[in-house]
């Protein structure tokens, strides 16, 4: 596959979201680096899986419902003390620039604690980051270039039938 023909955004969507999230800003915007990560990830899967008969199950979901669940989950995180937790970590470690403090939720909480954004902006930004992360995960798992065939299922019973037919 010729990844060099893809746009930067398309390449970013193809990188494993767990890896993409850990990249620095420069690497996130470097097409050659992204292509290397995409092909490395694909090769790992293609090199391991052909040795085995395998079944990859993938839960079907409604994207709008998932986005709503993400938004609610972030509100629960705030209500359960995310901002207070962030303040406690800063008080304990005396360093808001630690890599861990740049993670989703902490970064925005720090901006709120520093009066850079409102609480509403904090929540909206955390929700947006979590939705973007979920979208990257979806794009990566559902990517046709992975060389595997996902078996979609809706219920536990559907999954059980797929497994029984596979076996």
CSV table of C-alpha atoms in Angstrom, one decimal:
chain,number,residue,atom,x,y,z
A,1,UNK,CA,0.0,0.0,0.0
A,2,UNK,CA,1.3,3.5,-0.9
A,3,UNK,CA,0.9,5.5,2.3
A,4,UNK,CA,2.8,8.5,0.8
A,5,UNK,CA,-0.3,9.4,-1.2
A,6,UNK,CA,-2.3,9.8,2.0
A,7,UNK,CA,-2.9,13.2,3.8
A,8,UNK,CA,-1.3,13.9,7.2
A,9,UNK,CA,-4.7,13.5,8.8
A,10,UNK,CA,-5.3,10.1,7.1
A,11,UNK,CA,-1.9,8.9,8.2
A,12,UNK,CA,-2.6,10.0,11.8
A,13,UNK,CA,-5.9,8.1,11.8
A,14,UNK,CA,-4.0,4.9,10.7
A,15,UNK,CA,-1.5,4.9,13.6
A,16,UNK,CA,-2.3,2.7,16.6
A,17,UNK,CA,-4.0,5.2,18.9
A,18,UNK,CA,-2.1,4.1,21.9
A,19,UNK,CA,1.2,4.8,20.1
A,20,UNK,CA,-0.1,8.0,18.5
A,21,UNK,CA,-1.1,9.5,21.9
A,22,UNK,CA,2.4,9.1,23.2
A,23,UNK,CA,4.1,10.8,20.2
A,24,UNK,CA,5.4,14.3,20.6
A,25,UNK,CA,3.9,17.1,18.4
A,26,UNK,CA,6.7,16.9,15.9
A,27,UNK,CA,6.3,13.2,15.3
A,28,UNK,CA,2.5,13.6,15.1
A,29,UNK,CA,3.1,15.9,12.1
A,30,UNK,CA,5.9,13.9,10.4
A,31,UNK,CA,4.4,11.8,7.6
A,32,UNK,CA,7.6,9.6,7.2
A,33,UNK,CA,7.5,8.8,11.0
A,34,UNK,CA,3.8,8.0,10.8
A,35,UNK,CA,4.2,5.8,7.8
A,36,UNK,CA,7.0,3.9,9.6
A,37,UNK,CA,4.7,3.4,12.6
A,38,UNK,CA,1.8,2.2,10.4
A,39,UNK,CA,3.8,-0.3,8.5
A,40,UNK,CA,5.6,-1.5,11.6
A,41,UNK,CA,2.3,-2.1,13.3
A,42,UNK,CA,0.8,-3.8,10.3
A,43,UNK,CA,3.9,-6.0,9.8
A,44,UNK,CA,3.7,-7.1,13.4
A,45,UNK,CA,0.1,-8.3,13.0
A,46,UNK,CA,0.8,-9.8,9.5
A,47,UNK,CA,3.9,-11.6,10.8
A,48,UNK,CA,2.3,-13.1,13.9
A,49,UNK,CA,-1.3,-14.0,12.9
A,50,UNK,CA,-0.7,-16.1,9.8
A,51,UNK,CA,1.0,-18.7,12.0
A,52,UNK,CA,-2.4,-19.4,13.7
A,53,UNK,CA,-6.0,-19.8,12.9
A,54,UNK,CA,-7.6,-16.9,14.6
A,55,UNK,CA,-10.9,-15.2,15.1
A,56,UNK,CA,-11.0,-11.4,15.8
A,57,UNK,CA,-14.3,-10.3,17.5
A,58,UNK,CA,-15.2,-6.7,17.3
A,59,UNK,CA,-18.2,-5.3,19.2
A,60,UNK,CA,-20.6,-3.3,17.1
A,61,UNK,CA,-21.7,-0.1,18.5
A,62,UNK,CA,-23.6,3.1,17.7
A,63,UNK,CA,-21.1,5.9,17.3
A,64,UNK,CA,-23.6,8.6,18.6
A,65,UNK,CA,-24.4,6.5,21.7
A,66,UNK,CA,-20.7,6.0,22.3
A,67,UNK,CA,-20.0,9.8,22.0
A,68,UNK,CA,-22.8,10.4,24.5
A,69,UNK,CA,-21.3,7.8,26.9
A,70,UNK,CA,-17.9,9.5,26.6
A,71,UNK,CA,-19.4,12.9,27.4
A,72,UNK,CA,-21.2,11.5,30.4
A,73,UNK,CA,-18.1,9.6,31.6
A,74,UNK,CA,-16.1,12.8,31.5
A,75,UNK,CA,-18.7,14.6,33.5
A,76,UNK,CA,-18.5,11.7,36.1
A,77,UNK,CA,-14.8,12.0,36.2
A,78,UNK,CA,-15.1,15.7,37.0
A,79,UNK,CA,-17.8,15.1,39.6
A,80,UNK,CA,-15.7,12.3,41.1
A,81,UNK,CA,-12.8,14.6,41.8
A,82,UNK,CA,-10.6,14.8,38.7
A,83,UNK,CA,-9.7,18.5,39.3
A,84,UNK,CA,-9.1,17.9,43.0
A,85,UNK,CA,-6.9,14.8,42.1
A,86,UNK,CA,-4.9,17.0,39.7
A,87,UNK,CA,-4.4,19.7,42.3
A,88,UNK,CA,-3.3,17.0,44.8
A,89,UNK,CA,-0.7,15.7,42.3
A,90,UNK,CA,0.6,19.1,41.7
A,91,UNK,CA,0.8,19.8,45.4
A,92,UNK,CA,2.6,16.5,46.0
A,93,UNK,CA,5.1,16.6,43.1
A,94,UNK,CA,5.4,20.4,42.8
A,95,UNK,CA,5.7,20.0,39.0
A,96,UNK,CA,2.8,20.5,36.6
A,97,UNK,CA,5.2,19.9,33.6
A,98,UNK,CA,5.7,16.2,34.4
A,99,UNK,CA,4.8,14.0,31.3
A,100,UNK,CA,1.9,12.4,33.2
A,101,UNK,CA,0.4,15.8,33.7
A,102,UNK,CA,0.0,16.2,30.0
A,103,UNK,CA,-2.5,13.3,29.7
A,104,UNK,CA,-6.1,13.8,28.8
A,105,UNK,CA,-7.9,15.3,31.7
A,106,UNK,CA,-4.9,16.4,33.7
A,107,UNK,CA,-3.7,19.0,31.2
A,108,UNK,CA,-7.2,20.6,31.0
A,109,UNK,CA,-7.6,20.5,34.7
A,110,UNK,CA,-4.3,22.3,35.2
A,111,UNK,CA,-5.5,25.0,32.7
A,112,UNK,CA,-8.7,25.4,34.8
A,113,UNK,CA,-6.7,25.5,38.1
A,114,UNK,CA,-4.5,28.2,36.5
A,115,UNK,CA,-7.6,30.2,35.5
A,116,UNK,CA,-6.7,29.8,31.8
A,117,UNK,CA,-10.1,28.2,30.9
A,118,UNK,CA,-13.5,28.0,32.6
A,119,UNK,CA,-14.8,24.7,34.2
A,120,UNK,CA,-17.2,24.4,31.2
A,121,UNK,CA,-14.3,24.8,28.8
A,122,UNK,CA,-12.3,22.2,30.8
A,123,UNK,CA,-15.1,19.7,30.5
A,124,UNK,CA,-15.8,20.3,26.8
A,125,UNK,CA,-12.0,20.0,26.0
A,126,UNK,CA,-11.6,16.8,27.9
A,127,UNK,CA,-14.7,15.4,26.2
A,128,UNK,CA,-13.4,16.3,22.8
A,129,UNK,CA,-10.0,14.7,23.5
A,130,UNK,CA,-11.7,11.5,24.6
A,131,UNK,CA,-13.9,11.4,21.5
A,132,UNK,CA,-10.9,12.0,19.3
A,133,UNK,CA,-9.1,9.2,21.0
A,134,UNK,CA,-12.0,6.8,20.5
A,135,UNK,CA,-12.2,7.8,16.9
A,136,UNK,CA,-8.6,7.0,16.4
A,137,UNK,CA,-9.1,3.7,18.1
A,138,UNK,CA,-12.0,2.9,15.8
A,139,UNK,CA,-10.1,3.9,12.7
A,140,UNK,CA,-7.1,1.8,13.7
A,141,UNK,CA,-9.1,-1.3,14.6
A,142,UNK,CA,-11.4,-1.1,11.6
A,143,UNK,CA,-8.5,-0.3,9.2
A,144,UNK,CA,-8.7,-2.5,6.1
A,145,UNK,CA,-4.9,-2.3,5.7
A,146,UNK,CA,-4.3,-4.4,8.8
A,147,UNK,CA,-4.8,-7.6,6.8
A,148,UNK,CA,-7.2,-9.2,9.2
A,149,UNK,CA,-11.0,-9.8,9.1
A,150,UNK,CA,-12.9,-8.5,12.0
A,151,UNK,CA,-16.0,-10.4,13.0
A,152,UNK,CA,-18.6,-7.9,14.2
A,153,UNK,CA,-21.0,-8.9,16.9
A,154,UNK,CA,-23.8,-7.1,18.8
A,155,UNK,CA,-24.5,-9.4,21.8
A,156,UNK,CA,-22.8,-11.9,23.9
A,157,UNK,CA,-24.9,-14.6,22.2
A,158,UNK,CA,-23.7,-13.4,18.8
A,159,UNK,CA,-20.1,-13.7,20.0
A,160,UNK,CA,-20.7,-17.1,21.4
A,161,UNK,CA,-22.1,-18.3,18.0
A,162,UNK,CA,-19.2,-16.9,16.2
A,163,UNK,CA,-16.7,-18.7,18.5
A,164,UNK,CA,-18.7,-22.0,18.3
A,165,UNK,CA,-18.7,-21.8,14.5
A,166,UNK,CA,-15.0,-21.0,14.5
A,167,UNK,CA,-14.2,-23.9,16.7
